[in-house]
């Protein structure tokens, strides 16, 4: 070890214990690396100050990886200079190798995140027509998580391969490929299933961020898509967590697959005496005066005759599911108010004929008049 030191330096420090001298050399290397990082980071910050957002973010987010890299760079010659034993030098060099592997994975993950963040800045989810934005955001976030998992896996694998004992065990385990391999495959099956389901979702896109869905009988919007599960924010602010494989294997409704506009249905049951044309004109008036209507669809049709009432179906359209629901409610409220005011006798009723031919009304059932059944 003394051959690595300058003769005069060794002569000047011969009175200092080896452990204290080694510690001093390593500490000086750390302090120099810290000082050099401060200078280099300030210089890089000034260089990219006038450049685009990608380079500024790359420098700012890699501040800590840069510090780690300079520490590794300064400690490598320090370990050679310091009077360490062979075992001590080997341990420190192995730690530096692990730090270098970690540094590469860290920088790759940061660069991936910065690139995707800048790429997605071009798309606005809060826009009126956000179909294109939802496509790109969904694909990018799923692929980012898959890529992040791969980066972590490769980094961890490279770190483990630096240990001879673990490397030999891994080779022997792969060579045997027996019961242990089967057990490992079964244990990883749910994870791998969801991982490949995430890749399939990113390519085919049956769902996207902010899509309106009907899942498990509940209405909600896709709030988050991770590498293994999907978070659906329900209409009452509850969260439903579903595995990615659910959207590959189970039927569900997507109300915003190609567009967000929907047609809402209102069913009303009225007496045969009501003039349908007057109801049609009133429905068109209510839709025209409502800010929720998208000026696309409004229709009134008699769809069925029943024993005591006729079934009238009203169709109105709106820009999305939430507006469609509110428009249906507004249509019911204003239409029943119109019928109660202008055609009170047209509300559903039950008639009975007395033996002498006089028409009787059942008072007990009169209380239920005005009831509107939603279809």
XYZ file of C-alpha atoms in Angstrom:
375
model
C 0.000 0.000 0.000
C 2.936 2.286 0.686
C 3.854 2.108 -3.008
C 0.749 4.113 -3.806
C 1.927 7.021 -1.680
C 4.510 9.576 -2.539
C 7.729 8.855 -0.570
C 7.941 12.358 0.814
C 4.258 12.376 1.714
C 4.631 9.038 3.461
C 7.719 10.286 5.279
C 5.873 13.391 6.466
C 2.902 11.401 7.688
C 4.697 8.370 9.020
C 3.981 9.428 12.581
C 0.183 9.471 11.968
C -1.705 6.181 12.518
C -2.954 4.566 9.306
C -6.594 4.595 10.391
C -6.488 8.323 11.190
C -4.676 9.143 7.955
C -7.171 7.094 5.923
C -10.075 8.856 7.581
C -8.512 12.257 6.937
C -7.936 11.472 3.242
C -11.523 10.256 2.771
C -12.985 13.250 4.624
C -10.901 15.663 2.548
C -12.116 13.912 -0.625
C -15.755 14.312 0.539
C -15.263 17.989 1.363
C -13.596 18.638 -1.975
C -16.407 16.821 -3.770
C -18.970 18.936 -1.888
C -17.157 22.151 -2.801
C -16.729 21.070 -6.429
C -20.436 20.228 -6.626
C -21.324 23.728 -5.430
C -19.166 25.303 -8.142
C -20.247 22.962 -10.955
C -23.953 23.234 -10.118
C -23.863 27.035 -10.113
C -22.020 26.985 -13.423
C -24.518 24.604 -15.021
C -27.421 26.668 -13.693
C -26.044 29.765 -15.391
C -25.419 27.884 -18.643
C -28.998 26.589 -18.949
C -30.677 29.748 -17.600
C -31.485 30.939 -21.127
C -32.281 27.518 -22.565
C -35.608 25.672 -22.759
C -37.481 24.071 -19.875
C -36.083 20.569 -20.449
C -32.478 21.581 -19.781
C -33.367 23.761 -16.800
C -35.399 20.934 -15.256
C -32.673 18.415 -16.042
C -30.107 20.449 -14.114
C -32.373 21.281 -11.165
C -33.688 17.728 -10.678
C -30.225 16.169 -10.988
C -28.651 18.261 -8.259
C -28.427 15.364 -5.815
C -27.340 12.774 -8.420
C -24.593 15.211 -9.475
C -23.419 15.459 -5.865
C -23.368 11.679 -5.564
C -21.429 11.369 -8.825
C -18.765 13.836 -7.713
C -18.459 12.066 -4.365
C -17.845 8.768 -6.159
C -15.396 10.456 -8.548
C -13.344 11.970 -5.706
C -13.383 8.885 -3.496
C -11.954 6.581 -6.169
C -8.430 8.154 -6.121
C -8.727 8.805 -2.374
C -9.144 5.090 -1.715
C -5.969 4.402 -3.700
C -3.996 7.046 -1.786
C -5.240 6.230 1.700
C -3.241 3.580 3.620
C -6.125 1.109 3.829
C -5.821 -2.623 4.225
C -6.741 -4.794 1.251
C -10.029 -5.792 2.877
C -10.958 -2.219 3.716
C -10.123 -1.025 0.206
C -12.183 -3.806 -1.354
C -15.207 -2.991 0.787
C -15.068 0.725 -0.021
C -14.568 0.061 -3.749
C -17.593 -2.243 -3.718
C -19.656 0.470 -2.024
C -18.518 2.970 -4.645
C -19.567 0.536 -7.399
C -23.008 0.208 -5.817
C -23.238 4.001 -5.569
C -22.326 4.327 -9.248
C -25.038 1.811 -10.248
C -27.545 3.688 -8.108
C -26.435 6.942 -9.727
C -27.104 5.630 -13.236
C -30.595 4.393 -12.307
C -31.378 7.630 -10.470
C -30.386 9.802 -13.423
C -32.304 7.626 -15.902
C -35.456 7.872 -13.767
C -35.121 11.650 -13.420
C -34.547 12.152 -17.151
C -37.613 10.021 -17.950
C -39.805 11.997 -15.567
C -38.606 15.367 -16.879
C -39.122 14.413 -20.515
C -42.663 13.140 -19.921
C -43.595 16.153 -17.803
C -42.494 18.560 -20.527
C -44.158 16.433 -23.213
C -47.496 16.449 -21.368
C -47.437 20.221 -20.856
C -48.792 20.531 -24.408
C -52.046 18.792 -23.452
C -54.719 20.309 -21.210
C -57.139 17.981 -19.425
C -59.345 20.907 -18.394
C -60.077 21.869 -22.023
C -63.623 21.544 -23.357
C -62.578 18.936 -25.930
C -59.882 16.959 -24.115
C -60.071 13.629 -25.954
C -56.594 13.977 -27.505
C -55.134 15.133 -24.189
C -56.613 12.162 -22.333
C -55.170 9.762 -24.912
C -51.622 11.089 -24.574
C -51.752 11.519 -20.789
C -53.009 7.964 -20.287
C -50.413 6.411 -22.576
C -47.574 8.461 -21.125
C -48.377 7.827 -17.464
C -48.809 4.081 -17.904
C -45.628 3.733 -19.953
C -43.756 5.944 -17.473
C -44.660 3.626 -14.612
C -43.733 0.548 -16.615
C -40.406 2.131 -17.600
C -39.772 3.161 -13.990
C -40.326 -0.422 -12.846
C -37.894 -1.659 -15.495
C -35.285 0.914 -14.464
C -35.584 -0.131 -10.821
C -35.424 -3.810 -11.802
C -32.291 -3.353 -13.929
C -30.626 -1.213 -11.257
C -31.371 -3.763 -8.543
C -30.212 -6.618 -10.778
C -26.934 -4.856 -11.563
C -26.382 -4.192 -7.867
C -27.031 -7.819 -6.932
C -24.767 -9.076 -9.696
C -21.883 -7.249 -8.035
C -22.073 -9.746 -5.139
C -20.446 -13.033 -6.209
C -22.520 -15.138 -3.810
C -25.827 -13.748 -5.091
C -24.691 -13.985 -8.710
C -23.810 -17.651 -8.343
C -27.094 -18.382 -6.586
C -29.056 -16.673 -9.345
C -27.249 -18.649 -12.052
C -27.819 -21.952 -10.244
C -31.495 -21.110 -9.681
C -32.017 -20.328 -13.370
C -30.141 -23.487 -14.374
C -32.225 -25.716 -12.118
C -35.570 -24.178 -13.278
C -37.369 -26.696 -11.149
C -39.916 -26.354 -8.391
C -38.423 -23.076 -7.225
C -38.899 -21.595 -10.702
C -42.539 -22.717 -10.785
C -43.211 -21.278 -7.346
C -41.549 -18.000 -8.301
C -43.585 -17.813 -11.503
C -46.837 -18.417 -9.611
C -45.905 -15.824 -7.000
C -45.187 -13.198 -9.643
C -48.208 -14.060 -11.801
C -50.520 -11.288 -10.434
C -47.773 -8.678 -10.760
C -46.788 -9.738 -14.267
C -50.441 -10.005 -15.301
C -51.153 -6.425 -14.263
C -47.867 -5.211 -15.742
C -48.693 -6.618 -19.179
C -52.282 -5.452 -18.794
C -50.912 -1.930 -18.249
C -48.915 -2.137 -21.486
C -52.012 -3.387 -23.311
C -54.119 -0.563 -21.838
C -51.548 2.008 -22.946
C -51.666 0.700 -26.520
C -55.382 -0.054 -26.975
C -56.706 2.555 -24.485
C -60.107 1.161 -23.475
C -59.871 3.694 -20.641
C -58.063 7.009 -20.251
C -57.459 9.550 -17.528
C -60.704 11.451 -16.771
C -62.908 8.948 -18.644
C -66.462 8.582 -17.283
C -67.147 4.910 -16.510
C -69.842 2.628 -15.168
C -68.035 -0.093 -13.185
C -69.584 -2.466 -10.688
C -72.852 -0.531 -11.047
C -71.196 2.766 -10.008
C -70.589 5.927 -12.050
C -67.255 7.666 -11.723
C -64.226 9.107 -13.491
C -60.754 7.619 -13.925
C -58.588 9.589 -11.515
C -55.297 7.680 -11.664
C -53.779 4.762 -13.570
C -50.791 3.128 -11.894
C -48.663 0.194 -12.997
C -50.956 -2.304 -11.225
C -54.341 -0.691 -10.501
C -56.795 2.030 -11.526
C -58.387 4.579 -9.171
C -61.954 5.543 -10.123
C -63.378 8.586 -8.346
C -67.084 7.882 -7.869
C -69.806 10.511 -8.105
C -70.014 10.818 -4.299
C -66.192 11.236 -3.988
C -65.538 7.656 -2.924
C -62.611 5.888 -4.619
C -62.954 2.475 -6.220
C -59.665 0.628 -6.683
C -59.625 -1.907 -9.521
C -56.727 -4.008 -10.865
C -55.608 -3.286 -14.406
C -56.639 -6.770 -15.486
C -60.263 -5.909 -14.638
C -60.513 -3.605 -17.665
C -59.167 -6.326 -19.971
C -61.368 -9.182 -18.787
C -64.589 -7.583 -17.473
C -67.233 -5.668 -19.501
C -67.771 -2.069 -18.425
C -69.290 1.119 -19.835
C -67.102 3.979 -21.040
C -69.164 7.124 -21.588
C -66.273 9.112 -23.066
C -64.565 6.559 -25.317
C -64.776 8.637 -28.518
C -66.546 11.724 -27.209
C -68.171 13.012 -24.037
C -71.602 14.013 -25.450
C -74.502 11.827 -24.264
C -78.238 11.537 -24.893
C -80.362 11.496 -21.739
C -83.752 9.805 -21.466
C -86.766 11.036 -19.484
C -89.867 8.826 -19.295
C -93.209 10.300 -18.269
C -96.611 8.577 -18.008
C -99.654 10.742 -18.734
C -103.360 10.330 -19.317
C -104.603 9.885 -22.866
C -106.255 13.327 -22.776
C -102.980 15.270 -22.772
C -102.141 16.924 -26.116
C -98.816 15.434 -27.142
C -97.977 18.336 -29.448
C -98.232 20.786 -26.520
C -95.890 18.589 -24.485
C -93.460 18.492 -27.441
C -93.435 22.282 -27.753
C -92.866 22.678 -24.018
C -89.990 20.187 -24.052
C -88.325 22.064 -26.919
C -88.806 25.335 -25.050
C -87.259 23.965 -21.845
C -84.273 22.572 -23.775
C -83.755 25.799 -25.744
C -83.709 27.892 -22.550
C -81.339 25.581 -20.705
C -77.559 26.310 -20.781
C -76.992 22.574 -20.353
C -78.415 21.590 -23.755
C -75.804 21.240 -26.522
C -78.290 22.047 -29.343
C -77.914 18.575 -30.825
C -80.806 16.280 -29.865
C -84.302 16.942 -28.513
C -87.116 14.534 -29.267
C -90.562 13.633 -27.893
C -92.295 10.391 -28.871
C -95.147 8.229 -27.558
C -93.421 4.886 -27.103
C -96.166 2.753 -25.513
C -99.882 2.544 -24.626
C -100.746 1.015 -21.276
C -104.036 0.272 -19.612
C -104.482 3.676 -17.963
C -101.653 5.862 -19.292
C -99.498 6.415 -22.329
C -95.730 6.346 -22.156
C -93.919 9.415 -23.491
C -90.175 9.287 -24.024
C -88.122 12.493 -24.079
C -84.579 12.570 -25.413
C -82.175 15.461 -24.786
C -78.414 15.657 -25.276
C -75.639 17.459 -23.408
C -71.867 17.844 -23.637
C -71.000 15.240 -20.980
C -72.482 12.818 -18.491
C -72.745 15.316 -15.632
C -74.563 17.908 -17.739
C -76.834 15.210 -19.182
C -77.907 14.123 -15.691
C -78.575 17.717 -14.623
C -80.528 18.403 -17.832
C -82.725 15.348 -17.261
C -83.511 16.552 -13.752
C -84.298 20.050 -15.016
C -86.551 18.627 -17.728
C -88.555 16.566 -15.198
C -88.991 19.462 -12.776
C -90.140 22.023 -15.344
C -92.276 19.601 -17.355
C -94.259 18.338 -14.368
C -94.746 21.929 -13.211
C -96.150 22.778 -16.670
C -98.513 19.786 -16.686
C -99.757 20.444 -13.146
C -100.468 24.052 -14.062
C -101.932 23.736 -17.594
C -103.195 20.141 -17.829
C -103.924 18.894 -14.294
C -106.442 16.353 -15.568
C -103.772 14.726 -17.705
C -101.934 13.356 -14.686
C -102.264 9.592 -14.233
C -105.578 8.554 -12.650
C -107.685 5.429 -12.128
C -111.311 5.409 -13.328
C -114.210 3.213 -12.234
C -117.733 2.950 -13.752
C -120.744 2.761 -11.397
C -123.703 0.508 -12.217
C -125.784 3.522 -13.289
C -123.088 4.600 -15.761
C -121.659 7.504 -13.733
C -117.839 7.748 -13.765
C -116.269 7.609 -10.299
C -112.839 8.501 -9.228
C -111.007 6.609 -6.610
C -110.113 9.133 -3.906
C -107.510 6.886 -2.378
C -105.543 6.718 -5.606
C -105.928 10.421 -6.348
C -103.125 11.156 -3.873
C -100.706 9.362 -6.157
C -101.616 11.512 -9.169
C -98.765 13.526 -10.574
C -96.306 10.780 -9.942
C -93.698 10.590 -12.724
C -91.835 7.386 -13.318
C -88.276 7.758 -14.529
C -87.241 5.308 -17.214
